[in-house]
Short mmCIF file of C-alpha atoms in Angstrom, two decimals:
data_model
loop_
_atom_site.label_atom_id
_atom_site.label_comp_id
_atom_site.label_asym_id
_atom_site.label_seq_id
_atom_site.Cartn_x
_atom_site.Cartn_y
_atom_site.Cartn_z
CA MET A 24 77.91 117.69 105.57
CA GLY A 25 81.45 116.95 104.49
CA GLY A 26 84.58 119.02 104.83
CA GLU A 27 84.81 122.75 105.28
CA ARG A 28 84.41 124.61 102.03
CA TRP A 29 86.83 127.38 101.01
CA TYR A 30 84.36 130.24 101.54
CA GLU A 31 83.59 128.97 105.03
CA LYS A 32 87.19 129.69 106.06
CA ILE A 33 86.81 133.40 105.40
CA ARG A 34 86.41 135.46 108.57
CA ILE A 35 84.92 138.98 108.38
CA SER A 36 84.45 141.27 111.33
CA TYR A 37 83.37 144.91 111.72
CA SER A 38 83.88 147.61 114.33
CA GLY A 39 82.63 151.20 114.29
CA GLN A 40 83.06 154.21 116.48
CA PHE A 41 81.52 157.66 116.76
CA GLN A 42 83.11 160.50 118.68
CA ASN A 43 81.83 164.01 119.42
CA SER A 44 83.86 166.28 121.73
CA LEU A 45 84.12 169.92 122.66
CA THR A 46 86.53 171.91 124.73
CA ALA A 47 85.04 175.15 126.04
CA ARG A 48 84.37 177.18 129.11
CA GLN A 49 81.42 176.26 131.26
CA ASP A 50 79.43 179.45 130.45
CA GLN A 51 80.04 178.98 126.72
CA PHE A 52 79.32 175.29 126.53
CA PHE A 53 75.71 175.47 125.31
CA LYS A 54 76.41 178.39 122.97
CA LYS A 55 78.72 176.41 120.75
CA ASN A 56 77.67 175.38 117.27
CA LEU A 57 77.40 171.59 116.77
CA VAL A 58 78.98 171.69 113.26
CA LYS A 59 81.54 174.43 113.51
CA ASP A 60 82.80 174.17 117.07
CA TRP A 61 82.43 170.45 117.92
CA SER A 62 85.11 167.91 116.86
CA ASN A 63 83.24 164.87 115.60
CA GLY A 64 83.79 161.94 113.33
CA LEU A 65 82.98 158.28 112.50
CA SER A 66 85.38 155.37 112.02
CA HIS A 67 84.67 152.02 110.40
CA GLN A 68 87.05 149.08 110.34
CA LEU A 69 86.51 145.97 108.23
CA PRO A 70 89.18 143.26 108.41
CA VAL A 71 88.80 140.16 106.18
CA GLN A 72 90.97 137.09 106.69
CA ALA A 73 91.14 133.47 105.64
CA THR A 74 93.55 130.51 106.12
CA PHE A 75 94.05 127.77 103.53
CA THR A 76 96.20 124.69 103.50
CA ALA A 77 98.37 124.04 100.46
CA PHE A 78 100.26 120.83 99.75
CA LYS A 79 99.28 119.60 103.20
CA TYR A 80 102.22 121.30 104.96
CA PHE A 81 101.82 124.98 104.11
CA ASN A 82 99.34 127.51 105.51
CA ILE A 83 98.46 130.49 103.32
CA THR A 84 96.72 133.41 105.02
CA PRO A 85 95.51 136.23 102.75
CA SER A 86 93.99 139.27 104.51
CA VAL A 87 92.59 142.69 103.58
CA ARG A 88 91.94 145.55 105.98
CA ILE A 89 89.67 148.44 105.08
CA ASN A 90 89.47 151.66 107.20
CA ASP A 91 86.92 154.34 106.54
CA ARG A 92 86.77 157.70 108.35
CA MET A 93 83.98 160.25 108.06
CA TYR A 94 84.58 163.86 109.13
CA PHE A 95 82.55 167.09 108.78
CA GLN A 96 85.30 169.64 108.49
CA LYS A 97 88.85 170.04 107.24
CA VAL A 98 91.53 172.65 107.72
CA ARG A 99 93.34 174.30 104.80
CA ARG A 100 96.73 175.88 105.53
CA ALA A 101 98.61 178.62 103.65
CA TRP A 102 101.42 181.12 104.17
CA ASP A 103 100.45 184.72 104.72
CA PRO A 104 103.35 186.99 103.49
CA ASN A 105 101.93 190.09 105.30
CA ALA A 106 101.81 188.40 108.72
CA SER A 107 104.80 186.09 107.97
CA ALA A 108 102.92 183.26 109.58
CA GLU A 109 100.82 180.23 108.68
CA VAL A 110 97.08 180.83 108.50
CA CYS A 111 94.34 178.23 108.76
CA ASP A 112 90.91 178.09 107.07
CA THR A 113 88.28 175.62 108.29
CA ALA A 114 85.92 174.28 105.61
CA ASN A 115 82.67 172.59 106.76
CA GLY A 116 81.22 169.68 104.81
CA PHE A 117 81.24 165.88 104.57
CA TYR A 118 84.58 164.28 103.91
CA ASN A 119 85.11 160.50 103.52
CA LEU A 120 88.63 159.09 103.96
CA LEU A 121 89.21 155.58 102.79
CA ASP A 122 92.42 153.59 103.15
CA PHE A 123 93.15 149.91 102.79
CA SER A 124 96.03 147.38 102.77
CA ALA A 125 96.35 143.78 101.66
CA GLN A 126 98.67 141.04 102.89
CA ILE A 127 99.39 137.35 102.16
CA ALA A 128 101.45 135.11 104.46
CA LEU A 129 102.92 131.66 104.03
CA THR A 130 104.07 129.61 106.96
CA THR A 131 105.05 126.02 107.76
CA LYS A 132 106.94 123.94 110.27
CA VAL A 133 110.21 122.03 109.85
CA TYR A 134 111.17 119.31 112.39
CA GLY A 135 114.62 118.02 113.08
CA PHE A 136 115.56 115.20 115.44
CA TRP A 137 118.90 114.03 116.73
CA LYS A 138 119.56 111.03 118.89
CA PRO A 139 122.84 111.06 120.79
CA LEU A 140 125.34 108.32 119.99
CA LYS A 141 125.57 105.33 122.27
CA PHE A 142 129.00 106.15 123.69
CA MET A 143 127.53 109.52 125.00
CA GLY A 144 125.26 107.63 127.41
CA ASP A 145 121.50 107.01 127.51
CA LYS A 146 120.48 109.91 129.80
CA VAL A 147 119.45 112.09 126.83
CA GLN A 148 116.91 110.17 124.70
CA MET A 149 116.21 112.63 121.91
CA ILE A 150 116.75 116.29 120.94
CA ARG A 151 114.12 118.03 118.79
CA HIS A 152 114.48 121.27 116.84
CA VAL A 153 111.35 122.96 115.41
CA ILE A 154 111.78 125.83 112.86
CA THR A 155 108.70 127.90 111.90
CA PRO A 156 109.57 130.04 108.89
CA THR A 157 107.08 132.76 107.93
CA ILE A 158 107.17 134.96 104.83
CA SER A 159 104.57 137.60 104.02
CA PHE A 160 104.02 140.36 101.50
CA SER A 161 101.92 143.43 102.21
CA GLY A 162 101.14 146.49 100.20
CA SER A 163 99.19 149.70 100.18
CA PRO A 164 98.98 152.74 97.82
CA ASP A 165 100.31 156.20 98.54
CA PHE A 166 97.43 158.05 100.25
CA GLY A 167 99.40 161.25 100.10
CA ALA A 168 98.81 161.56 96.36
CA PRO A 169 96.57 164.45 95.32
CA GLY A 170 93.83 162.14 94.01
CA TRP A 171 92.98 161.01 97.57
CA GLY A 172 92.19 164.53 98.83
CA ILE A 173 93.94 163.99 102.17
CA TRP A 174 97.28 165.78 101.85
CA ASP A 175 98.22 169.16 100.34
CA HIS A 176 101.18 171.60 100.48
CA TYR A 177 102.15 175.21 100.36
CA TYR A 178 105.41 177.16 100.03
CA ARG A 179 106.92 179.55 102.53
CA PRO A 180 109.81 181.89 101.88
CA ALA A 181 113.40 180.62 102.44
CA SER A 182 115.03 181.36 105.72
CA SER A 183 118.04 182.98 104.02
CA PRO A 184 118.01 185.61 101.24
CA GLY A 185 118.32 184.14 97.78
CA GLY A 186 117.34 180.66 98.90
CA GLU A 187 114.73 178.40 97.47
CA PRO A 188 111.16 178.49 98.89
CA VAL A 189 110.51 175.69 101.38
CA ARG A 190 107.72 173.30 100.67
CA VAL A 191 105.50 172.42 103.63
CA ASP A 192 103.28 169.35 103.37
CA TYR A 193 100.22 169.13 105.70
CA ASN A 194 97.21 166.94 106.34
CA TYR A 195 93.72 168.30 106.07
CA PHE A 196 92.61 166.17 109.02
CA GLN A 197 95.63 166.38 111.26
CA ASN A 198 93.71 167.07 114.48
CA SER A 199 90.64 164.90 113.65
CA PRO A 200 89.44 162.35 116.28
CA PHE A 201 90.52 159.25 114.38
CA GLY A 202 93.48 160.59 112.49
CA ALA A 203 94.13 160.19 108.78
CA PRO A 204 95.98 157.84 106.41
CA SER A 205 99.75 158.33 106.24
CA ARG A 206 101.77 159.14 103.14
CA GLY A 207 104.00 156.75 101.22
CA LYS A 208 103.42 153.65 99.18
CA THR A 209 104.42 150.35 100.74
CA ALA A 210 105.38 146.97 99.16
CA MET A 211 106.82 145.12 102.16
CA LEU A 212 108.35 141.67 102.14
CA SER A 213 108.71 140.39 105.68
CA TYR A 214 110.34 137.18 106.86
CA SER A 215 110.88 135.60 110.21
CA PHE A 216 112.18 132.33 111.69
CA ALA A 217 110.94 130.98 115.00
CA ASN A 218 112.95 128.27 116.70
CA ASN A 219 112.18 125.85 119.52
CA LEU A 220 114.75 123.42 120.97
CA GLU A 221 113.93 120.76 123.56
CA MET A 222 115.10 117.32 124.63
CA LYS A 223 113.81 114.23 126.37
CA ILE A 224 115.80 112.72 129.21
CA ARG A 225 115.36 109.68 131.38
CA SER A 226 113.50 110.31 134.60
CA ASP A 227 112.33 107.92 137.31
CA LYS A 228 109.95 110.57 138.73
CA ASP A 229 107.75 110.51 135.58
CA SER A 230 105.27 107.76 134.99
CA THR A 231 106.37 107.52 131.30
CA GLY A 232 110.00 107.13 132.21
CA VAL A 233 111.09 110.23 130.27
CA LYS A 234 110.93 113.97 130.97
CA LYS A 235 110.76 116.80 128.51
CA VAL A 236 113.25 119.65 129.07
CA SER A 237 113.07 122.94 127.23
CA LEU A 238 116.47 124.25 126.05
CA ILE A 239 115.20 127.27 124.03
CA GLU A 240 111.52 127.96 124.42
CA ASN A 241 111.49 130.50 121.59
CA LEU A 242 114.11 132.22 119.43
CA THR A 243 112.66 134.44 116.72
CA ILE A 244 114.59 136.45 114.06
CA GLY A 245 112.81 138.77 111.68
CA GLN A 246 113.33 141.53 109.14
CA SER A 247 111.49 143.22 106.28
CA TYR A 248 112.34 144.80 102.91
CA ASN A 249 110.35 147.63 101.38
CA PHE A 250 110.41 147.54 97.59
CA ALA A 251 108.63 150.89 97.33
CA ALA A 252 111.23 152.89 99.34
CA ASP A 253 113.80 154.92 97.42
CA SER A 254 116.52 154.19 100.01
CA LEU A 255 117.06 152.30 103.31
CA ARG A 256 114.88 149.48 102.14
CA PHE A 257 115.98 147.01 104.81
CA SER A 258 114.40 147.41 108.22
CA ASN A 259 116.16 146.76 111.48
CA ILE A 260 116.66 143.14 112.44
CA THR A 261 114.58 142.13 115.50
CA THR A 262 115.34 139.14 117.71
CA SER A 263 113.58 137.75 120.74
CA MET A 264 114.36 134.80 122.95
CA MET A 265 112.66 133.11 125.86
CA LEU A 266 114.46 130.65 128.12
CA ARG A 267 112.73 128.56 130.78
CA LEU A 268 115.41 128.54 133.48
CA ILE A 269 113.53 127.09 136.42
CA LYS A 270 109.91 126.30 137.22
CA ASN A 271 107.64 129.35 137.07
CA PHE A 272 110.53 131.55 135.93
CA ASN A 273 111.21 132.54 132.30
CA LEU A 274 113.93 134.81 131.05
CA ASN A 275 112.82 137.03 128.11
CA LEU A 276 115.34 138.87 125.94
CA SER A 277 114.67 141.14 122.95
CA ALA A 278 117.12 143.10 120.77
CA THR A 279 117.19 145.31 117.68
CA TRP A 280 120.05 145.38 115.19
CA ASP A 281 120.82 148.11 112.68
CA PRO A 282 122.27 146.96 109.30
CA TYR A 283 123.21 150.48 107.98
CA MET A 284 126.09 152.84 108.49
CA TYR A 285 126.09 156.44 109.71
CA THR A 286 127.77 159.70 108.61
CA VAL A 287 127.74 163.39 109.53
CA ASP A 288 125.79 165.92 107.47
CA ALA A 289 126.67 169.58 106.71
CA ASN A 290 125.25 170.66 110.03
CA GLY A 291 127.35 168.21 112.09
CA SER A 292 124.43 165.99 112.98
CA PRO A 293 124.63 162.11 112.61
CA ARG A 294 122.63 160.75 109.73
CA ARG A 295 121.82 157.23 108.62
CA ILE A 296 123.00 156.54 105.03
CA ASP A 297 122.09 153.88 102.45
CA ARG A 298 125.24 151.76 102.99
CA LEU A 299 125.03 148.29 104.43
CA ARG A 300 127.57 147.41 107.13
CA ILE A 301 128.16 143.99 105.63
CA SER A 302 129.24 145.59 102.32
CA HIS A 303 132.04 147.52 104.14
CA GLY A 304 133.34 144.65 106.32
CA LYS A 305 131.67 145.81 109.53
CA GLY A 306 129.53 142.79 110.16
CA LEU A 307 125.90 142.00 109.39
CA ALA A 308 124.37 144.50 111.82
CA ARG A 309 125.19 146.46 115.02
CA LEU A 310 123.27 146.09 118.27
CA THR A 311 120.96 149.02 118.74
CA SER A 312 119.00 148.12 121.87
CA THR A 313 118.32 145.15 124.09
CA GLY A 314 117.10 144.52 127.55
CA THR A 315 115.33 142.19 129.96
CA SER A 316 113.41 142.45 133.20
CA PHE A 317 112.18 140.10 135.83
CA SER A 318 110.47 140.27 139.19
CA TYR A 319 109.88 137.96 142.13
CA THR A 320 107.52 138.21 145.07
CA PHE A 321 108.03 136.93 148.61
CA ASN A 322 105.03 136.50 150.85
CA ASN A 323 103.64 134.38 153.66
CA ALA A 324 103.40 131.29 151.51
CA THR A 325 106.98 131.49 150.21
CA PHE A 326 108.64 129.87 153.18
CA ARG A 327 105.64 127.98 154.47
CA ARG A 328 105.80 124.21 154.28
CA SER A 329 103.06 122.67 152.14
CA PRO A 330 100.49 120.79 154.30
CA ASP A 331 100.29 117.07 154.04
CA LYS A 332 97.62 116.00 151.59
CA ASN A 333 96.48 113.24 154.01
CA ASP A 334 95.84 115.82 156.77
CA ASP A 335 92.16 116.63 157.11
CA THR A 336 92.04 120.28 158.04
CA GLY A 337 88.52 120.94 156.79
CA ASP A 338 85.34 120.90 158.64
CA THR A 339 83.77 117.50 159.32
CA ASP A 340 80.24 116.70 158.67
CA ASP A 341 78.61 115.36 161.86
CA GLY A 342 76.25 112.88 160.31
CA ASP A 343 73.20 113.62 158.23
CA GLU A 344 71.86 117.09 157.77
CA TYR A 345 68.95 116.28 159.98
CA GLY A 346 71.05 114.60 162.70
CA ASP A 347 72.03 111.11 163.60
CA ASP A 348 70.55 108.71 166.16
CA GLY A 349 67.10 110.21 165.93
CA GLU A 350 68.16 113.85 166.54
CA ASP A 351 65.12 115.97 165.93
CA PHE A 352 64.91 118.83 163.46
CA GLY A 353 64.94 121.60 166.10
CA GLU A 354 68.17 120.45 167.61
CA THR A 355 69.76 120.32 164.19
CA ALA A 356 68.74 123.88 163.47
CA ARG A 357 70.21 125.08 166.72
CA ASN A 358 73.47 123.40 165.99
CA ARG A 359 73.63 124.95 162.56
CA ARG A 360 73.03 128.43 164.00
CA SER A 361 75.72 127.89 166.60
CA LYS A 362 78.17 126.76 163.87
CA ASN A 363 77.49 129.80 161.71
CA ASN A 364 78.02 132.14 164.69
CA SER A 365 81.29 130.53 165.51
CA ASN A 366 82.55 131.06 161.95
CA LYS A 367 82.16 134.79 162.35
CA LYS A 368 84.56 134.87 165.30
CA ALA A 369 88.33 134.83 165.08
CA ASP A 370 89.94 131.51 164.32
CA ILE A 371 91.13 129.67 167.43
CA ASP A 372 94.35 127.65 167.50
CA ALA A 373 94.90 124.32 169.24
CA ASP A 374 95.76 126.07 172.61
CA GLY A 375 92.56 128.13 172.63
CA TYR A 376 94.13 131.44 171.60
CA ALA A 377 93.03 133.58 168.69
CA ARG A 378 95.12 132.79 165.68
CA TRP A 379 97.19 135.83 164.65
CA GLU A 380 97.96 136.29 160.97
CA CYS A 381 100.13 139.03 159.46
CA PRO A 382 99.89 139.04 155.65
CA TRP A 383 102.90 140.57 154.00
CA SER A 384 104.53 140.69 150.58
CA LEU A 385 107.76 141.96 149.21
CA THR A 386 108.32 142.33 145.41
CA PHE A 387 111.64 142.98 143.72
CA ASN A 388 111.74 144.25 140.13
CA TYR A 389 114.95 144.44 138.22
CA SER A 390 115.55 145.58 134.62
CA VAL A 391 118.67 146.07 132.57
CA ASN A 392 118.69 147.77 129.12
CA TYR A 393 121.28 148.62 126.53
CA GLY A 394 120.86 151.50 124.10
CA TRP A 395 122.71 154.11 122.12
CA GLY A 396 124.32 156.97 123.91
CA ALA A 397 126.46 159.79 122.47
CA PHE A 398 127.67 159.76 118.91
CA ASP A 399 131.37 159.01 118.34
CA TYR A 400 132.50 161.33 115.51
CA ASP A 401 135.79 159.43 115.09
CA LYS A 402 134.27 156.04 114.59
CA LEU A 403 131.03 157.49 113.04
CA GLU A 404 128.97 155.23 115.32
CA TYR A 405 126.89 155.64 118.43
CA SER A 406 128.46 154.56 121.75
CA GLY A 407 126.58 152.02 123.77
CA LYS A 408 125.10 152.70 127.21
CA TRP A 409 123.82 150.30 129.87
CA THR A 410 121.02 151.31 132.26
CA GLN A 411 119.78 149.34 135.28
CA ASN A 412 116.77 149.80 137.54
CA LEU A 413 115.89 148.09 140.78
CA SER A 414 112.61 148.76 142.58
CA VAL A 415 111.09 147.26 145.72
CA ASN A 416 107.48 147.21 146.75
CA GLY A 417 106.29 146.02 150.12
CA ASN A 418 102.99 145.56 151.97
CA LEU A 419 102.34 144.64 155.62
CA ARG A 420 99.00 144.11 157.48
CA PRO A 421 99.66 143.36 161.15
CA THR A 422 95.93 143.68 161.95
CA PRO A 423 92.80 143.69 159.76
CA ASN A 424 92.53 147.51 160.20
CA TRP A 425 96.20 148.53 159.77
CA ASN A 426 97.98 148.56 156.42
CA PHE A 427 101.52 149.61 155.66
CA ASN A 428 102.94 150.08 152.13
CA MET A 429 106.32 150.98 150.85
CA SER A 430 107.95 151.51 147.40
CA ALA A 431 111.46 152.50 146.56
CA SER A 432 113.83 152.53 143.56
CA TYR A 433 117.61 152.54 143.45
CA ASN A 434 119.72 154.59 140.94
CA PHE A 435 122.80 152.63 139.85
CA ASP A 436 124.42 155.66 138.28
CA LEU A 437 124.32 157.78 141.47
CA HIS A 438 124.60 154.73 143.77
CA LYS A 439 121.78 155.83 146.05
CA ILE A 440 118.03 155.54 146.61
CA SER A 441 116.43 157.84 144.04
CA TYR A 442 112.83 157.57 145.29
CA MET A 443 110.88 156.23 148.25
CA ASN A 444 107.25 156.45 149.21
CA CYS A 445 105.72 155.15 152.44
CA SER A 446 102.08 155.07 153.45
CA VAL A 447 100.15 154.00 156.55
CA SER A 448 96.37 153.56 156.56
CA ARG A 449 93.97 152.76 159.38
CA ASP A 450 90.37 151.70 159.11
CA LEU A 451 88.43 153.63 161.82
CA HIS A 452 85.08 151.89 161.13
CA CYS A 453 83.10 154.91 159.87
CA PHE A 454 86.27 156.82 159.04
CA THR A 455 89.43 156.09 157.16
CA MET A 456 92.84 157.60 157.90
CA THR A 457 95.82 157.65 155.57
CA CYS A 458 99.34 159.12 155.94
CA SER A 459 101.86 159.04 153.19
CA PHE A 460 105.35 160.55 153.13
CA ILE A 461 108.45 160.69 150.98
CA PRO A 462 111.44 160.53 153.38
CA VAL A 463 114.38 160.80 150.95
CA GLY A 464 115.20 162.53 147.72
CA PRO A 465 114.61 166.07 146.48
CA TYR A 466 110.83 165.75 146.81
CA LYS A 467 110.48 165.22 150.55
CA SER A 468 106.91 165.72 151.62
CA PHE A 469 104.00 164.25 153.58
CA ASN A 470 100.30 164.03 153.25
CA PHE A 471 97.74 163.30 155.99
CA HIS A 472 94.12 162.54 155.16
CA ILE A 473 91.09 161.54 157.24
CA SER A 474 87.59 161.30 155.86
CA VAL A 475 84.20 159.67 156.29
CA LYS A 476 83.69 156.42 154.41
CA ALA A 477 80.09 157.16 153.32
CA SER A 478 79.93 158.51 149.79
CA MET A 479 77.21 160.99 150.69
CA LEU A 480 79.57 162.58 153.18
CA ARG A 481 82.76 162.45 151.08
CA ASP A 482 83.27 166.18 151.49
CA LEU A 483 83.55 165.75 155.23
CA LYS A 484 87.31 165.35 155.46
CA TRP A 485 90.51 166.98 156.72
CA ASP A 486 93.80 167.17 154.79
CA LYS A 487 97.20 168.31 155.87
CA ARG A 488 99.96 168.23 153.29
CA SER A 489 103.36 169.79 152.62
CA SER A 490 105.34 170.58 149.56
CA THR A 491 108.97 170.43 148.55
CA ARG A 492 109.25 174.20 149.15
CA ASN A 493 108.56 173.95 152.85
CA GLY A 494 112.00 172.71 153.75
CA ILE A 495 110.82 169.76 155.87
CA ARG A 496 112.91 168.74 158.83
CA TRP A 497 112.29 165.22 160.06
CA TYR A 498 114.34 165.59 163.25
#
């Protein structure tokens, strides 16, 4: 009884995997050696995490993650001067790879309220700003050090006469099923700020008299600093924002900002250097990439008026299950069978005709992205480039057995349809028939398929298809 003790807040979980695979010809499959030819390994993951409250307003979350990999072979690499090529030597045995990392995070919430002045009116009751700062520190040792037995190196001759030999670092377990720990020591300090802004306004439609309106659903800014790196210690700045424009529609934006400058090396290639833009009067950071996407679907229910809640469109219950006014059990059973049989038939409208329904849907997907294009050697910066994409997907079912599908995309750079695919399918009871074709673009083709539905007779089919080399003429 009582409050939760500190050790009860610790959460420990475990997950393990075993993989054994072989790539070989069919006639050589059972002749392969389980140890030498098969690629196998075991993976164990043990995350430990806890959350504690400090000074009533701060949450401290320490965590440790342990990964263990077990392999039965490793590959040594060396340079053969006679063959002037890299040679590999596979050593069989038991090899255990252990890596781990630790992290501690501190987070809290800061609330700010602002009430508009009286001369500004009473429509807006209150504006609230919530800031959620988070700071964390994570670290891990350098698993590329010789003591861990994971990485090694060799030297190959220089590409030019009189040059220095080139050192080549490699991983013993590069092609293993679960990979291997990476090199480099990390001591990362990460920080982020999440913001939420909303207001309360007067509303006669709400029972409380006020309505909550979201101005900025989420605006997050984050960056990290690696104390263990010898240069370029700051990471890119990441931002994300979500705006709730209208009901059931949110606008999501994300962006990446680069705080460093660029130069050109001896080979004429652009290279990032350890010089902050803000130190040279070029602003805090430069936009690297951003983008957003949204989609909307039109269907039968989009333009259909909602039915009146008071309308009773459901089935009515004609009295008690066993009949009213002394109706016997046999008559009730006959009525129930008649009702079930009528449900299997097509729906009938008020005029006595079969109700015709034609389900359809049309989905529009639009995305716009900004990224770096070509490098400007005069300004020593990358030029920006905008890309857009619009795709349309449609579906139409005029009858229960016919189905039409269409998908297309538009290229804004070429100002024309870049791809279109259409398909028609027909349910033939015991058979199914499908015809798909690409009417525009460089890959014009068609495909006709008819087959038996039964899985036992799936090889009973007929296909007729074309390729882009046939030079299809539609008319």
